[in-house]
JSON list of C-alpha atoms in Angstrom, two decimals:
[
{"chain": "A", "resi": 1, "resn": "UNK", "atom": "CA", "xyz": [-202.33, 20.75, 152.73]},
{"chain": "A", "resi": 2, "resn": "UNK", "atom": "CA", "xyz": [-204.25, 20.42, 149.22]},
{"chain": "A", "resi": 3, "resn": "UNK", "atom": "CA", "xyz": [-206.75, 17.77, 150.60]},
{"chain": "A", "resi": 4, "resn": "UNK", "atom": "CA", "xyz": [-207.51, 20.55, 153.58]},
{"chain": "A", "resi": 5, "resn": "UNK", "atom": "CA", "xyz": [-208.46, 22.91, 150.80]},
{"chain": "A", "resi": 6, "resn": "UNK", "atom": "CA", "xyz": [-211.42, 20.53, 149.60]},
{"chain": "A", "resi": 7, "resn": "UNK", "atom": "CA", "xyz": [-212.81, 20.92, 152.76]},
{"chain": "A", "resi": 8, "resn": "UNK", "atom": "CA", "xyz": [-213.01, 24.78, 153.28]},
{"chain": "A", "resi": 9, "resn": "UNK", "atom": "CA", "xyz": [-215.82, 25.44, 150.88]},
{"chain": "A", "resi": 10, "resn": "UNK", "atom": "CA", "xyz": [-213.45, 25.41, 147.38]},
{"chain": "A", "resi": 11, "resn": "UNK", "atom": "CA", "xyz": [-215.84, 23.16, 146.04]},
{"chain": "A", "resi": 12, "resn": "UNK", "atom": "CA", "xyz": [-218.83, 25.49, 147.30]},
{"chain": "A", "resi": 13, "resn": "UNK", "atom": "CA", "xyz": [-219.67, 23.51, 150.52]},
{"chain": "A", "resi": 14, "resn": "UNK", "atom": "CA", "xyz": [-219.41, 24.40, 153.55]},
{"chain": "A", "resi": 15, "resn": "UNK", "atom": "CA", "xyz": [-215.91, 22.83, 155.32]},
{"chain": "A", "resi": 16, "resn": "UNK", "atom": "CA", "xyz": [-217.82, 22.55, 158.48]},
{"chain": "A", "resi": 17, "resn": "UNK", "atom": "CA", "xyz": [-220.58, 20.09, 156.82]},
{"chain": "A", "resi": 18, "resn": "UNK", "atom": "CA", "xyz": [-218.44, 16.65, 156.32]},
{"chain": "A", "resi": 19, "resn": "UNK", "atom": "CA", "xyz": [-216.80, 16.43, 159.87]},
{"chain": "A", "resi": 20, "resn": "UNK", "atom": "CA", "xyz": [-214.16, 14.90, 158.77]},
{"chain": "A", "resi": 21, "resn": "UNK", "atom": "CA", "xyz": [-210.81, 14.81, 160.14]},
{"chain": "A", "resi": 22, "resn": "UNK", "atom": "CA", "xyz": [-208.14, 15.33, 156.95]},
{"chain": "A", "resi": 23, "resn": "UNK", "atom": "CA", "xyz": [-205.89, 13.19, 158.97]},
{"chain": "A", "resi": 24, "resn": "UNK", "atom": "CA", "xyz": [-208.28, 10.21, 158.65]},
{"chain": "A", "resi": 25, "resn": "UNK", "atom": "CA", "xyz": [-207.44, 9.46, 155.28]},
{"chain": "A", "resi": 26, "resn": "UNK", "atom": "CA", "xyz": [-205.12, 6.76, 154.57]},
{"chain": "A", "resi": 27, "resn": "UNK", "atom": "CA", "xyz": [-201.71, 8.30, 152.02]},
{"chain": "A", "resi": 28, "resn": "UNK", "atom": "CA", "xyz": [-204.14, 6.88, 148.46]},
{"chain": "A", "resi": 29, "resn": "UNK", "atom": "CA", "xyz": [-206.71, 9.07, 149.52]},
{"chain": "A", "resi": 30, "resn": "UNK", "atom": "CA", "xyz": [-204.85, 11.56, 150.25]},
{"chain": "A", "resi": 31, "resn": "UNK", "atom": "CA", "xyz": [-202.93, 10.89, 146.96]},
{"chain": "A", "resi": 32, "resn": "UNK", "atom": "CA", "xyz": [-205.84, 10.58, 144.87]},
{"chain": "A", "resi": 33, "resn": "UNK", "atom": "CA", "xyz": [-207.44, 14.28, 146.62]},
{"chain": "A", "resi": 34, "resn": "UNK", "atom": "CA", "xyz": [-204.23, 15.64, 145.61]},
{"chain": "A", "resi": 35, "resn": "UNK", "atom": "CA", "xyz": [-204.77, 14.50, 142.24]},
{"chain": "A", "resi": 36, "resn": "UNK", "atom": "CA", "xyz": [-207.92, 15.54, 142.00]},
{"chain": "A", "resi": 37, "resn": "UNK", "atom": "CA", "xyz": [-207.29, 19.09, 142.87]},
{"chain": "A", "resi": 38, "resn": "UNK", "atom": "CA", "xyz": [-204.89, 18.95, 140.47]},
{"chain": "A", "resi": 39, "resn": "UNK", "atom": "CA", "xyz": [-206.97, 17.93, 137.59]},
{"chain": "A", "resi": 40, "resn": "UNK", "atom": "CA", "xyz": [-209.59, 21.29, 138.91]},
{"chain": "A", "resi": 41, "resn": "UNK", "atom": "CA", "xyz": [-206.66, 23.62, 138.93]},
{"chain": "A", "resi": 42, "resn": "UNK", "atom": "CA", "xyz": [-205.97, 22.47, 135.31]},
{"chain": "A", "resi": 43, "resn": "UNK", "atom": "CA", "xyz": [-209.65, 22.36, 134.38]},
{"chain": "A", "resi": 44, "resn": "UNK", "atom": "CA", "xyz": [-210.01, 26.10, 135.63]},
{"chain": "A", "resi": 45, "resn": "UNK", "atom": "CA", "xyz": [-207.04, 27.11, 133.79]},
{"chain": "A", "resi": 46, "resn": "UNK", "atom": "CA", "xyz": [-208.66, 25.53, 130.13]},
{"chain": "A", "resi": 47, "resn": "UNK", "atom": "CA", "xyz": [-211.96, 26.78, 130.92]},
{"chain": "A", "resi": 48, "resn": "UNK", "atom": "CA", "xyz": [-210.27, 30.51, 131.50]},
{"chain": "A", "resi": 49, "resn": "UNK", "atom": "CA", "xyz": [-208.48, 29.94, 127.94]},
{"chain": "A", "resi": 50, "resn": "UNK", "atom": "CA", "xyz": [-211.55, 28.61, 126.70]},
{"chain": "A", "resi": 51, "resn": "UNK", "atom": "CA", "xyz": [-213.40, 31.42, 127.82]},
{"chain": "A", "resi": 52, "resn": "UNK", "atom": "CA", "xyz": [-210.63, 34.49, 126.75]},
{"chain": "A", "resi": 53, "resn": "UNK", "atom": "CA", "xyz": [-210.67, 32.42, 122.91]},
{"chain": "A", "resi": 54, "resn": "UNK", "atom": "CA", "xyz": [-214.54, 32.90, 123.04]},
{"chain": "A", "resi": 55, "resn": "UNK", "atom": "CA", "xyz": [-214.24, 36.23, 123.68]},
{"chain": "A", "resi": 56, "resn": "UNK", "atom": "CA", "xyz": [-211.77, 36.83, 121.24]},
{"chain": "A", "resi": 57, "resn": "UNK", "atom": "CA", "xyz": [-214.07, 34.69, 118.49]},
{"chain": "A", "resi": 58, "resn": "UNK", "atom": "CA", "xyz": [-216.90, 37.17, 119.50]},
{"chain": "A", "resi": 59, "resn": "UNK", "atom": "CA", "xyz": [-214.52, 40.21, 118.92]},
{"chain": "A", "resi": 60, "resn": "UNK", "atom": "CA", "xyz": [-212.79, 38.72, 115.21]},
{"chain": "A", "resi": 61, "resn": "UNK", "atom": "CA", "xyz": [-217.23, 37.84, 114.28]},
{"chain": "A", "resi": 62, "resn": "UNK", "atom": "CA", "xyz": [-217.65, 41.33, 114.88]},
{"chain": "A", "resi": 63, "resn": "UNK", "atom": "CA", "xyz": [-215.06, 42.90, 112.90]},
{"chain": "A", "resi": 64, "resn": "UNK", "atom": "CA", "xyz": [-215.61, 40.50, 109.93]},
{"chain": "A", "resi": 65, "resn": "UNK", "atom": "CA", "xyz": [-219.20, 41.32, 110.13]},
{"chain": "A", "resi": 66, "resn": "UNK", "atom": "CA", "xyz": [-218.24, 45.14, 110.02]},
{"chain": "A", "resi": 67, "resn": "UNK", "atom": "CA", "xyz": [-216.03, 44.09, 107.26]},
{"chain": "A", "resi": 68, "resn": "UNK", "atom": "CA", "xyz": [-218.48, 42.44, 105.85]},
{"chain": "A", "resi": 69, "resn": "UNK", "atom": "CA", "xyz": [-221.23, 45.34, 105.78]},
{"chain": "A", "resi": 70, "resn": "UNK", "atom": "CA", "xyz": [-218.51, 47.72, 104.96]},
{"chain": "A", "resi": 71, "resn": "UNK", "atom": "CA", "xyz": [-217.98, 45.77, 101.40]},
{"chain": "A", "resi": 72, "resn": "UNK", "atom": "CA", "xyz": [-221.85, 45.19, 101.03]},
{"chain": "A", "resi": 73, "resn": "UNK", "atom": "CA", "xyz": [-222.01, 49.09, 101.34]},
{"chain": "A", "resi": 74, "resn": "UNK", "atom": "CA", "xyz": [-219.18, 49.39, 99.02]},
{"chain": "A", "resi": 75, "resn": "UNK", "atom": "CA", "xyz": [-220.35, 46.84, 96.78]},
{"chain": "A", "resi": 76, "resn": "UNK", "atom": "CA", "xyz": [-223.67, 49.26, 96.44]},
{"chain": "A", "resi": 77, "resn": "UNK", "atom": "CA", "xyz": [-221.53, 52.30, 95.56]},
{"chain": "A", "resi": 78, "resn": "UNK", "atom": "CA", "xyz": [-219.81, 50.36, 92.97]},
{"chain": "A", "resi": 79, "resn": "UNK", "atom": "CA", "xyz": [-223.30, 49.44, 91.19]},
{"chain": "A", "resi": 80, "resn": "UNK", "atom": "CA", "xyz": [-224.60, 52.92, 91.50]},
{"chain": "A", "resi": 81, "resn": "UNK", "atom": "CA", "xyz": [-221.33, 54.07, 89.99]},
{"chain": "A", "resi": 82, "resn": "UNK", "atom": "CA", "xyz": [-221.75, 51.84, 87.41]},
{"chain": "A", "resi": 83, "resn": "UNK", "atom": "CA", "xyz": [-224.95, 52.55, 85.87]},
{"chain": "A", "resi": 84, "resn": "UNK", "atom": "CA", "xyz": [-223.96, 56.38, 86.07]},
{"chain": "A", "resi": 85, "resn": "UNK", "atom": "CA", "xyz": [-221.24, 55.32, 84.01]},
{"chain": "A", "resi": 86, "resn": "UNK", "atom": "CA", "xyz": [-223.35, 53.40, 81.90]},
{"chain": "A", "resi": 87, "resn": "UNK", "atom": "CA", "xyz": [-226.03, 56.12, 81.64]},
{"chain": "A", "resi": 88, "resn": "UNK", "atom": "CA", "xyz": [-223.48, 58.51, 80.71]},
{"chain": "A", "resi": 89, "resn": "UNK", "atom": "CA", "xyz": [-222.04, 56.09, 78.24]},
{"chain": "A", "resi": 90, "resn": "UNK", "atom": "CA", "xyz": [-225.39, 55.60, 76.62]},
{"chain": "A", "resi": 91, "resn": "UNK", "atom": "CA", "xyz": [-226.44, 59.58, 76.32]},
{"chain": "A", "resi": 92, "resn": "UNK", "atom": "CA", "xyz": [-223.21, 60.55, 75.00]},
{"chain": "A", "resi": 93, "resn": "UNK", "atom": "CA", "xyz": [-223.94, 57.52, 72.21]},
{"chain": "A", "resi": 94, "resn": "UNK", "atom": "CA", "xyz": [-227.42, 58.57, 71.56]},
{"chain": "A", "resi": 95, "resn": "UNK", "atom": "CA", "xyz": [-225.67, 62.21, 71.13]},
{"chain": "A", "resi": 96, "resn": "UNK", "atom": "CA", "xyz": [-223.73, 60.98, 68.23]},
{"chain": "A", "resi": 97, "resn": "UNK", "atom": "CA", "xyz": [-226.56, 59.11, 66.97]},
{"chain": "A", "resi": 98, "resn": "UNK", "atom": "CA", "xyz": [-228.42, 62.08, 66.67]},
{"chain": "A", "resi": 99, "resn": "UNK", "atom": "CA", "xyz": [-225.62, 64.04, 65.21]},
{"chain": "A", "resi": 100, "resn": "UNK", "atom": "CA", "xyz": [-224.35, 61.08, 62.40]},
{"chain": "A", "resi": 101, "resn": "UNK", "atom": "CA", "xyz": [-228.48, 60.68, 61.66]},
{"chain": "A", "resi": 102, "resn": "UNK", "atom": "CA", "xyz": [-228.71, 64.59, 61.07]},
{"chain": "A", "resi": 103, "resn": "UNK", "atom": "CA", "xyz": [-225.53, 64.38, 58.47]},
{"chain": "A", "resi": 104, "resn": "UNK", "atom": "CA", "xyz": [-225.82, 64.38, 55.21]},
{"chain": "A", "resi": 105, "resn": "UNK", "atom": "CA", "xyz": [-224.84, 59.83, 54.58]},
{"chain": "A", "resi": 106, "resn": "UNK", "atom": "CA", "xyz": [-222.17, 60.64, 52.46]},
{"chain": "A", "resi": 107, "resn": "UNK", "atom": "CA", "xyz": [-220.31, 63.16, 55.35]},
{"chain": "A", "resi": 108, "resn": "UNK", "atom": "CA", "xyz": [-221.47, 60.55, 57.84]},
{"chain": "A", "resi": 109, "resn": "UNK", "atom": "CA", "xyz": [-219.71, 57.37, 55.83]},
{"chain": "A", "resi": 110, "resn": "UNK", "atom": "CA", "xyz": [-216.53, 59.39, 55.71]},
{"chain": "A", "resi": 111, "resn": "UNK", "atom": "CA", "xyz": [-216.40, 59.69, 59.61]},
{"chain": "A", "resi": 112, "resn": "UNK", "atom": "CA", "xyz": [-217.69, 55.76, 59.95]},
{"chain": "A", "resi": 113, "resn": "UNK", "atom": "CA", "xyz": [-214.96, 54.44, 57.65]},
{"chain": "A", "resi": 114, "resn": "UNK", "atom": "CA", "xyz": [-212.11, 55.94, 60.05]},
{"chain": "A", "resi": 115, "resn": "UNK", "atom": "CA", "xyz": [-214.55, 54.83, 63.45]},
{"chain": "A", "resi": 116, "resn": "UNK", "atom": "CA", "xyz": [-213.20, 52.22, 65.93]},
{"chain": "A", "resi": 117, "resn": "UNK", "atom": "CA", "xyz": [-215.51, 48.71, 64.55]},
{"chain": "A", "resi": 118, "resn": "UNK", "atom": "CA", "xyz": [-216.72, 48.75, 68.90]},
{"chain": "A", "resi": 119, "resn": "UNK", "atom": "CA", "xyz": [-218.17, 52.37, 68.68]},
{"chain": "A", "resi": 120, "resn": "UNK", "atom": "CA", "xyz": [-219.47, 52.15, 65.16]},
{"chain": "A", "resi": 121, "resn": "UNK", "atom": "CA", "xyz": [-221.15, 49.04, 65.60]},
{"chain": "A", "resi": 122, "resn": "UNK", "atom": "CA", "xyz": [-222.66, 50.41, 68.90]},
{"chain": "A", "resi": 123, "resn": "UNK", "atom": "CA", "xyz": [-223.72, 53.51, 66.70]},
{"chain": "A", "resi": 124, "resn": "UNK", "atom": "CA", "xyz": [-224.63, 52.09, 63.81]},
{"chain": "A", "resi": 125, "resn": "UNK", "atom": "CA", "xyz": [-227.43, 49.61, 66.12]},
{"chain": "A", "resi": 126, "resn": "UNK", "atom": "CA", "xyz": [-229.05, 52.19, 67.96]},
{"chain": "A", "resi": 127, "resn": "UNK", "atom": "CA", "xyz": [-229.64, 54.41, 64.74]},
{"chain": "A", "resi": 128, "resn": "UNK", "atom": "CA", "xyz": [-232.62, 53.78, 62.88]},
{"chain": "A", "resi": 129, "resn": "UNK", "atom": "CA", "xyz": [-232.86, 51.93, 59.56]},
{"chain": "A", "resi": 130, "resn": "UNK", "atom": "CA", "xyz": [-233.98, 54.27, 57.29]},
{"chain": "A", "resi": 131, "resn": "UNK", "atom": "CA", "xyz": [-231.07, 56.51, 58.68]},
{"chain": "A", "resi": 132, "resn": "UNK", "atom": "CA", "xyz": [-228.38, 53.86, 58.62]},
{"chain": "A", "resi": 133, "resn": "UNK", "atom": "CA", "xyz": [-228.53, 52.33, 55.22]},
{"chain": "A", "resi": 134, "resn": "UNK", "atom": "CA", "xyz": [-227.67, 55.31, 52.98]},
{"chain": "A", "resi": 135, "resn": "UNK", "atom": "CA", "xyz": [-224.62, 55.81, 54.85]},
{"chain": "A", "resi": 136, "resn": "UNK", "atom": "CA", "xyz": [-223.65, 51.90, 54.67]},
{"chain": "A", "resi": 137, "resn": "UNK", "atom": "CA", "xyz": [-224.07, 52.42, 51.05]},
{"chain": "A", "resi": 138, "resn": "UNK", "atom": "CA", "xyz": [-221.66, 55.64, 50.88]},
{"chain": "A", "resi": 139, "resn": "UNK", "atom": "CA", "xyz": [-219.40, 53.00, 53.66]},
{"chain": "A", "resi": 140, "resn": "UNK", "atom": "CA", "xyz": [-215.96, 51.89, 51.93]},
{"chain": "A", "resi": 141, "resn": "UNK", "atom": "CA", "xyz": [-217.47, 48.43, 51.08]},
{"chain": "A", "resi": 142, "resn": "UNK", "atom": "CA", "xyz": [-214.79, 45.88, 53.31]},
{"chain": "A", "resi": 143, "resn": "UNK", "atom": "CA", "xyz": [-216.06, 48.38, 56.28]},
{"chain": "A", "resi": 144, "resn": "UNK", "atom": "CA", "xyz": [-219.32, 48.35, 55.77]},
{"chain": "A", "resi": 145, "resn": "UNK", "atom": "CA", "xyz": [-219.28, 44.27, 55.47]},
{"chain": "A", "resi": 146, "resn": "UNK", "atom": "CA", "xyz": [-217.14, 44.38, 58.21]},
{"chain": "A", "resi": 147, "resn": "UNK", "atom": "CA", "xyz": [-220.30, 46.05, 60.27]},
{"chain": "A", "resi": 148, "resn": "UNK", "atom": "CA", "xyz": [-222.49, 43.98, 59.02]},
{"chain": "A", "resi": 149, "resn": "UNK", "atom": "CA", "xyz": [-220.90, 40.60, 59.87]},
{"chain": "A", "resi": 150, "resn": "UNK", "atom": "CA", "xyz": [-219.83, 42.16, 63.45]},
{"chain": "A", "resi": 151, "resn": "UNK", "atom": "CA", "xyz": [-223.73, 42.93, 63.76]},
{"chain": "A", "resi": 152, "resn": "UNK", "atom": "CA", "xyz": [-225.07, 39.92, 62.62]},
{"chain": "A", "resi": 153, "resn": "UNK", "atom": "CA", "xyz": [-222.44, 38.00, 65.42]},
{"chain": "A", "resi": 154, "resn": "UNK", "atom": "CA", "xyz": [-224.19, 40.28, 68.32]},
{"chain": "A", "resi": 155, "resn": "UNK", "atom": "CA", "xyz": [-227.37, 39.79, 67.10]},
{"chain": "A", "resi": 156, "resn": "UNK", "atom": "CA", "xyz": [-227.11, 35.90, 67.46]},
{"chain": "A", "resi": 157, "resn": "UNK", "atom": "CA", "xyz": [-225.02, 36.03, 70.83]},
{"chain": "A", "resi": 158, "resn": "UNK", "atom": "CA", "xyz": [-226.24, 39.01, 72.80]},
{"chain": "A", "resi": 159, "resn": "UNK", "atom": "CA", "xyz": [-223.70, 40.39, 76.20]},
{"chain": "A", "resi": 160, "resn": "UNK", "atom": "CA", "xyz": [-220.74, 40.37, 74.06]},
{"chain": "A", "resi": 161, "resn": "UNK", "atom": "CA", "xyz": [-218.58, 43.10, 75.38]},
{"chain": "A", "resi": 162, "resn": "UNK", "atom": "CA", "xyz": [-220.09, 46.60, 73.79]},
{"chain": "A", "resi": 163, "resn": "UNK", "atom": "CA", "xyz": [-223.34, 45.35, 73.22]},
{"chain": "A", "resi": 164, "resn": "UNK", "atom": "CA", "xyz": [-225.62, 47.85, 74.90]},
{"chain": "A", "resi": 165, "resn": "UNK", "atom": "CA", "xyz": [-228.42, 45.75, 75.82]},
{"chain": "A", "resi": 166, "resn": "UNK", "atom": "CA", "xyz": [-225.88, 43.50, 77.62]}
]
């Protein structure tokens, strides 16, 4: 019987230790033993699905942390990648800033009057002074205040999209 089970070390005694006769107890003990064993089987069984959902916990922590470094690395690339871009960006500026600054200001207003406003304002801030003021003055004049408003807006509210110090 279940109760006979109790008393052959299942509960990590040894059977021969209590010297009691299983037919001793009255039918409530013998009722409430059977309950009891019961209960263990069904305590086993949730501590075996605790156990195997631990396990599996462990395994899912693991993957999300690979996941996890996997995006940090790719989140890296991504920045690298970006600043080439932006380094590029900026050197092939500074090229035409060099070439517009080496025109002549009237050849140079021709070309900035037909210029998307983003890459002539972007232009226009990283040439010097002296180099940019004879050509606003050779500007068609509704582009040239045009440049000068979008400046003066940058200026006072620097990151704005195009901005190169943002």
């Amino acid at each position: 019987s279940e109760a006979d089970g109790l008393f052959d070390g299942e509960d990590g005694t040894d059977g021969e230790s209590f010297n009691v006769d299983p037919q001793s107890f009255t039918p409530s003990e013998l009722d409430l033993l059977q309950r009891l064993s019961e209960r263990r089987t069904k305590i086993d069984a949730q501590e075996k699905e605790l156990a195997t959902r631990e396990a599996m916990l462990r395994a899912a922590e693991g993957r999300i942390d690979g996941k996890i470094a996997e995006l940090q690395q790719l989140e890296q690339s991504l920045v690298e990648l970006v600043a080439e871009a932006d380094a590029q960006q900026k050197a092939k500026i500074e090229q035409l800033v060099r070439i517009y600054g080496a025109m002549k200001p009237k050849d140079a207003a021709r070309i900035f009057n037909d210029l998307d406003m983003p890459i002539l304002i972007t232009v226009v801030e990283m040439m010097r002074e002296n180099k940019v003021a004879p050509i606003l003055a050779q500007m068609d004049s509704v582009i040239a205040t045009a440049v000068t408003e979008a400046m003066s807006v940058r200026k006072l509210m620097p990151g704005i999209e195009g901005d190169p110090q943002g």
